[in-house]
Short mmCIF file of C-alpha atoms in Angstrom, two decimals:
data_model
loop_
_atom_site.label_atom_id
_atom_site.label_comp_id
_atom_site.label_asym_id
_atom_site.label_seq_id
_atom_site.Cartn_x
_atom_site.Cartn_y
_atom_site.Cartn_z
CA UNK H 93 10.93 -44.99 -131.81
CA UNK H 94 11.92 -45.54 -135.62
CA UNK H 95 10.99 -42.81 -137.79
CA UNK H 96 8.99 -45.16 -140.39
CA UNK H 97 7.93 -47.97 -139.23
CA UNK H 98 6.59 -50.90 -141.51
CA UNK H 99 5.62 -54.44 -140.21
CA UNK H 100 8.44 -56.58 -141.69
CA UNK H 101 5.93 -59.30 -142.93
CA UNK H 102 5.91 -61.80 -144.52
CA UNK H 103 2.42 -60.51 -145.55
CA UNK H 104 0.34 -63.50 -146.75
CA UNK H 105 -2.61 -63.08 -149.56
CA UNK H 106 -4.05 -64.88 -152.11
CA UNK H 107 -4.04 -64.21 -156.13
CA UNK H 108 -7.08 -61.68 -156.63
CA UNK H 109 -7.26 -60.45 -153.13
CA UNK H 110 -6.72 -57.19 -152.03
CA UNK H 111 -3.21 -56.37 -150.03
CA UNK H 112 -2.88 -53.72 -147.68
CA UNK H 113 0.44 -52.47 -146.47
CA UNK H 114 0.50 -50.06 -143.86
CA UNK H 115 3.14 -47.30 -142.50
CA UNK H 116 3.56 -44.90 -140.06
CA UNK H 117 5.71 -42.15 -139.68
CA UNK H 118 6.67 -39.68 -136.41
CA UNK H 119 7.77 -36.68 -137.78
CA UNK H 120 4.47 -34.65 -137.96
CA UNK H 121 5.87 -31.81 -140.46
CA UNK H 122 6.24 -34.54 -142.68
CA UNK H 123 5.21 -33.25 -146.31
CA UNK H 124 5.51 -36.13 -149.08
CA UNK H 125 5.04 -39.77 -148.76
CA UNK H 126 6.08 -42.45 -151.22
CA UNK H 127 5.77 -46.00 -151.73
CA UNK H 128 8.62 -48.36 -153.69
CA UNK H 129 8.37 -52.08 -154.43
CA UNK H 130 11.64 -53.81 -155.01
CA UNK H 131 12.14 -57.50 -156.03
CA UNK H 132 15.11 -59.42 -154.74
CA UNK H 133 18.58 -58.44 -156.04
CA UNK H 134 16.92 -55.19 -157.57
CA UNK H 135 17.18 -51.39 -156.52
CA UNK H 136 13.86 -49.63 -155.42
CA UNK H 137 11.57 -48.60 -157.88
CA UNK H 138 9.05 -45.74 -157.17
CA UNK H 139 5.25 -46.62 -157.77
CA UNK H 140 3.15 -44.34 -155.90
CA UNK H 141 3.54 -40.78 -154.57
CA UNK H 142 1.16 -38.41 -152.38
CA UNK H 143 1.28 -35.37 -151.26
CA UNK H 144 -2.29 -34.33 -149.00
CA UNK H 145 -4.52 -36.28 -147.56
CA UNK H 146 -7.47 -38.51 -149.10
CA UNK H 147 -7.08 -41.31 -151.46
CA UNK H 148 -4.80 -41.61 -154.87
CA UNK H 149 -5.04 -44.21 -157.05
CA UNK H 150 -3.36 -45.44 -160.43
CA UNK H 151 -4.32 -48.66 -161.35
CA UNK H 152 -4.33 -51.59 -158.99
CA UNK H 153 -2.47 -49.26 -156.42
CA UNK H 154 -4.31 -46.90 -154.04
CA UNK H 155 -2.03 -44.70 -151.90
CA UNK H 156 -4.10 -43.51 -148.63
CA UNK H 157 -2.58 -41.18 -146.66
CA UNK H 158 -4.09 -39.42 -142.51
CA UNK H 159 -1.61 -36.87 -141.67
CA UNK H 160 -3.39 -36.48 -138.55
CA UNK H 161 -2.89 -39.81 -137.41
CA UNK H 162 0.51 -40.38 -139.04
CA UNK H 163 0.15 -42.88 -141.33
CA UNK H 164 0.07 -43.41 -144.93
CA UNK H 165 -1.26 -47.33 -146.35
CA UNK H 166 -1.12 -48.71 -149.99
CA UNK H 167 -3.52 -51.04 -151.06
CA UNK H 168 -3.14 -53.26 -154.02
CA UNK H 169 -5.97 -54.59 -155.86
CA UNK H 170 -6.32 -57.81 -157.84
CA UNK H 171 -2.94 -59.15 -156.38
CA UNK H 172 -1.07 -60.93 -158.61
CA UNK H 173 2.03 -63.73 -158.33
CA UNK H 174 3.86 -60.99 -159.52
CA UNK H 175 3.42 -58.26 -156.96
CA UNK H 176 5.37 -60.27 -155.01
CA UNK H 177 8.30 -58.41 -153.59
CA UNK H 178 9.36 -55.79 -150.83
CA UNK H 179 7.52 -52.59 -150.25
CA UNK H 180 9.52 -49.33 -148.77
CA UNK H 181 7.49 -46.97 -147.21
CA UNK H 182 9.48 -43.55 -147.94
CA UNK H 183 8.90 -39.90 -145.98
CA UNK H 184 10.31 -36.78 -147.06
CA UNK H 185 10.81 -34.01 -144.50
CA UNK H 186 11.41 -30.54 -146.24
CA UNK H 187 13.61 -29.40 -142.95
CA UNK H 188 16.28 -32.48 -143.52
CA UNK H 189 15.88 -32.25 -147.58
CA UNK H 190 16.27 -36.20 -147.58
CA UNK H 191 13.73 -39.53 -147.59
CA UNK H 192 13.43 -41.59 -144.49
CA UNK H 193 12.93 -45.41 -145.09
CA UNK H 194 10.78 -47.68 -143.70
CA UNK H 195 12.23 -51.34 -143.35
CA UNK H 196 10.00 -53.04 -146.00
CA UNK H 197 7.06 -55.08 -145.79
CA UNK H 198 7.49 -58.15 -147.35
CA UNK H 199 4.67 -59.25 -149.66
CA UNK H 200 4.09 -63.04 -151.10
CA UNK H 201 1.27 -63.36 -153.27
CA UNK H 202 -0.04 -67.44 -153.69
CA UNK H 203 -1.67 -68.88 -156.22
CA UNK V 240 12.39 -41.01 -168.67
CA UNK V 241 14.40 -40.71 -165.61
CA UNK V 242 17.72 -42.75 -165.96
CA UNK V 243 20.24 -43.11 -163.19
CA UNK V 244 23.02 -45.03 -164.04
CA UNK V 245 25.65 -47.06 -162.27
CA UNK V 246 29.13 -48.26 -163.32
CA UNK V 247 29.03 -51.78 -162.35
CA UNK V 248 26.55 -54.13 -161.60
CA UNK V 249 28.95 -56.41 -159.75
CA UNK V 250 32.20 -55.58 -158.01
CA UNK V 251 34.90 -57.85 -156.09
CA UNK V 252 37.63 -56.39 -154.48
CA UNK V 253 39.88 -56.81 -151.89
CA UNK V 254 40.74 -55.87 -148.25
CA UNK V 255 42.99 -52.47 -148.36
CA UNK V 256 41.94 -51.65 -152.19
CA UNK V 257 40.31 -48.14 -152.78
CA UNK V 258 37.13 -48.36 -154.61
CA UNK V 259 35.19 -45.97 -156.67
CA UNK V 260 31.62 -46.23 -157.29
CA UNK V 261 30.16 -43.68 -160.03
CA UNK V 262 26.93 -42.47 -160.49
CA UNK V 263 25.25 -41.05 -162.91
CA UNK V 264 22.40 -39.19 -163.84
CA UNK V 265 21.21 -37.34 -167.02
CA UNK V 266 18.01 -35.21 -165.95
CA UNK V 267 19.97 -32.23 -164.44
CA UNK V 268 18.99 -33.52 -161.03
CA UNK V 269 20.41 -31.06 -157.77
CA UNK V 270 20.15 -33.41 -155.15
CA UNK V 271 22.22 -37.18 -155.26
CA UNK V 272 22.10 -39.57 -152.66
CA UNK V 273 24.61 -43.10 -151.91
CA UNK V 274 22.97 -45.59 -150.01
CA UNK V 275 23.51 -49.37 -148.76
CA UNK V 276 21.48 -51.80 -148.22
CA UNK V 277 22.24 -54.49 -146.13
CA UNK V 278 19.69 -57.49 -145.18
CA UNK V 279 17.60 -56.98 -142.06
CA UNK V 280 18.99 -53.17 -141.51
CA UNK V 281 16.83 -51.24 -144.54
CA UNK V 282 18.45 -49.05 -146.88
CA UNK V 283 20.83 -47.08 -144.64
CA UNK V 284 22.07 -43.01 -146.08
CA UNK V 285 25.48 -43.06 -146.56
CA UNK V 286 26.19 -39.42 -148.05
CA UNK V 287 24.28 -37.20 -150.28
CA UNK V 288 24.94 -33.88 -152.41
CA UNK V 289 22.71 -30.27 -152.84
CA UNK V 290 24.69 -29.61 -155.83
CA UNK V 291 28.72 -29.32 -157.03
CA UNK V 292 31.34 -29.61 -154.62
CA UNK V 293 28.64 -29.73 -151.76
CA UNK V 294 28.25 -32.65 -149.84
CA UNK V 295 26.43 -33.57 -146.42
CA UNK V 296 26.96 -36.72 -144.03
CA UNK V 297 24.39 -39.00 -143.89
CA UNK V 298 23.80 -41.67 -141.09
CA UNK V 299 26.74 -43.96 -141.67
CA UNK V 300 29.35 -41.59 -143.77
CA UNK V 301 32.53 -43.71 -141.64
CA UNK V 302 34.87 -45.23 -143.93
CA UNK V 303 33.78 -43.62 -146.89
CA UNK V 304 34.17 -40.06 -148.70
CA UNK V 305 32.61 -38.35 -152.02
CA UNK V 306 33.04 -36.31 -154.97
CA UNK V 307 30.95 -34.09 -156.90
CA UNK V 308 32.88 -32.48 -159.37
CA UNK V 309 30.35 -32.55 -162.08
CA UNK V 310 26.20 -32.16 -161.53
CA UNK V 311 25.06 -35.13 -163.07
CA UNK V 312 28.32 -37.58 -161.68
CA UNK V 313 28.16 -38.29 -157.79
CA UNK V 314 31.20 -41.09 -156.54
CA UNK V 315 31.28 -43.07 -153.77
CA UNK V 316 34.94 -43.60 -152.63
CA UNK V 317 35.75 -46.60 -150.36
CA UNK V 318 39.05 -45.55 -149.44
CA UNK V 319 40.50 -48.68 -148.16
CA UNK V 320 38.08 -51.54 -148.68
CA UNK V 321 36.59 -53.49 -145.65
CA UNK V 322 35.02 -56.68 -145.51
CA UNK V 323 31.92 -55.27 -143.41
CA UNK V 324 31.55 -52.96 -147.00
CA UNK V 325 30.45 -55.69 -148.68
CA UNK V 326 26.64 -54.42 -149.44
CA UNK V 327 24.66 -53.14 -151.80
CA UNK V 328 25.02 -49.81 -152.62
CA UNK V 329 22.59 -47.47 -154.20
CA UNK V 330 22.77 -44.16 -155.86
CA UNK V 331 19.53 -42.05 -156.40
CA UNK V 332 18.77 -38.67 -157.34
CA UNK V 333 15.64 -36.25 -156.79
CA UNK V 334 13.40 -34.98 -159.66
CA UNK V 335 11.81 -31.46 -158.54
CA UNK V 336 8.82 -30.25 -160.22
CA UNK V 337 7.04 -27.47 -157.84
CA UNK V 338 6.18 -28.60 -154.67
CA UNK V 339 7.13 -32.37 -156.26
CA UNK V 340 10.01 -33.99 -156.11
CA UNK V 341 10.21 -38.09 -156.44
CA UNK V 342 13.69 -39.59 -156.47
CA UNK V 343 14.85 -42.47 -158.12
CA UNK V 344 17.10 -45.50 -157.82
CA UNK V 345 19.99 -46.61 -159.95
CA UNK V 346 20.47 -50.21 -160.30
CA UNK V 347 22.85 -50.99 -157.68
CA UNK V 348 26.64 -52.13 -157.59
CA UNK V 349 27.00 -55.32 -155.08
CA UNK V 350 30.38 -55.10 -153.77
CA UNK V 351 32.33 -57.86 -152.36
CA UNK V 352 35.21 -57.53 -150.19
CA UNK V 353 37.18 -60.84 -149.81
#
């Protein structure tokens, strides 16, 4: 079993609509969680981060994360053309002092 | 701001060459990380760094060695170039604040090994 797993996409949605990308992880002492979009050619860039459980949200990005069942979700509001690109689901376990990848969900956004 | 910076953008070299990729960081950052990223296999931890002179083996540390001489400068040393090292390679660091701590990416160096 990976140790983040991410459906690979493509993930499909219209302008406007909501997308939801979703991760799990199977290290339960698992204590930070990030999310990173990166366009093609480009390195990662780091757009949401949570730490406990519940809801965060900063703008047209809400990080969810359920320690309990392992899995942490972004969803992006009001999808735009541009929020087109590949999202890394990242988990940081204190005991290996490093950030474990997901593959990347791909997301296309249509018009 | 958080600025990681990379020597090249773009890098061809050839079979048997050694090959140094620098890093850099400016933010006093303890922890540096080298990564590739190859397509279809996900960003892949090639070696990373606690502080000076330390180093740890990540999952795919074969063919390659570091140096950390200096906190903010972390190098990636190819020491005789490969043409299954061409990649992407990425250099990040970790910003601690508390219980926080978010890394971030440098731009990249593609290397090509003809």
């Amino acid at each position: 079993q990976k140790e983040v797993e991410q459906n690979s996409g493509p993930l499909s949605v219209p302008e406007g609509a909501i997308a939801s990308l979703n991760c799990t992880y199977s290290d339960r002492v698992s204590q930070s969680f990030f999310w990173y979009r990166q366009y093609s050619g480009k390195s990662p860039e780091l757009i949401m981060s949570i730490y406990s459980n519940g809801d965060k949200e900063d703008g047209r990005f809400t990080a969810q994360l359920n320690k309990a069942s392992q899995y942490v979700s972004l969803l992006i509001r009001d999808s735009q053309p541009s929020d087109s690109a590949t999202y890394l689901c990242a988990v940081y376990t204190g005991t290996a002092s490093k950030l474990t990848f997901g593959t990347g969900t791909r997301l296309q956004v249509t018009l | 701001d958080v600025k990681v910076t990379q020597s090249s953008r773009y890098l061809v070299k050839r079979t048997g060459e050694k090959v140094f990729l620098e890093c850099v960081q400016d933010m006093d950052h303890e922890n540096m990380f080298w990564y590739r990223q190859d397509p279809g296999l996900g960003l892949r931890l090639i070696y990373f760094s606690y502080d000076v002179k330390m180093k740890e083996k990540g999952d795919i540390p074969e063919g390659y060695s570091v140096s950390r001489e200096k906190k903010e400068r972390f190098s990636l040393i190819l020491e005789s170039a490969s043409t299954n090292q061409t990649s992407m390679y990425l250099c990040a660091s970790i910003s601690r604040t508390g219980v926080r701590h978010e890394q971030y990416f440098g731009p990249g160096t593609r290397l090509t090994v003809t």
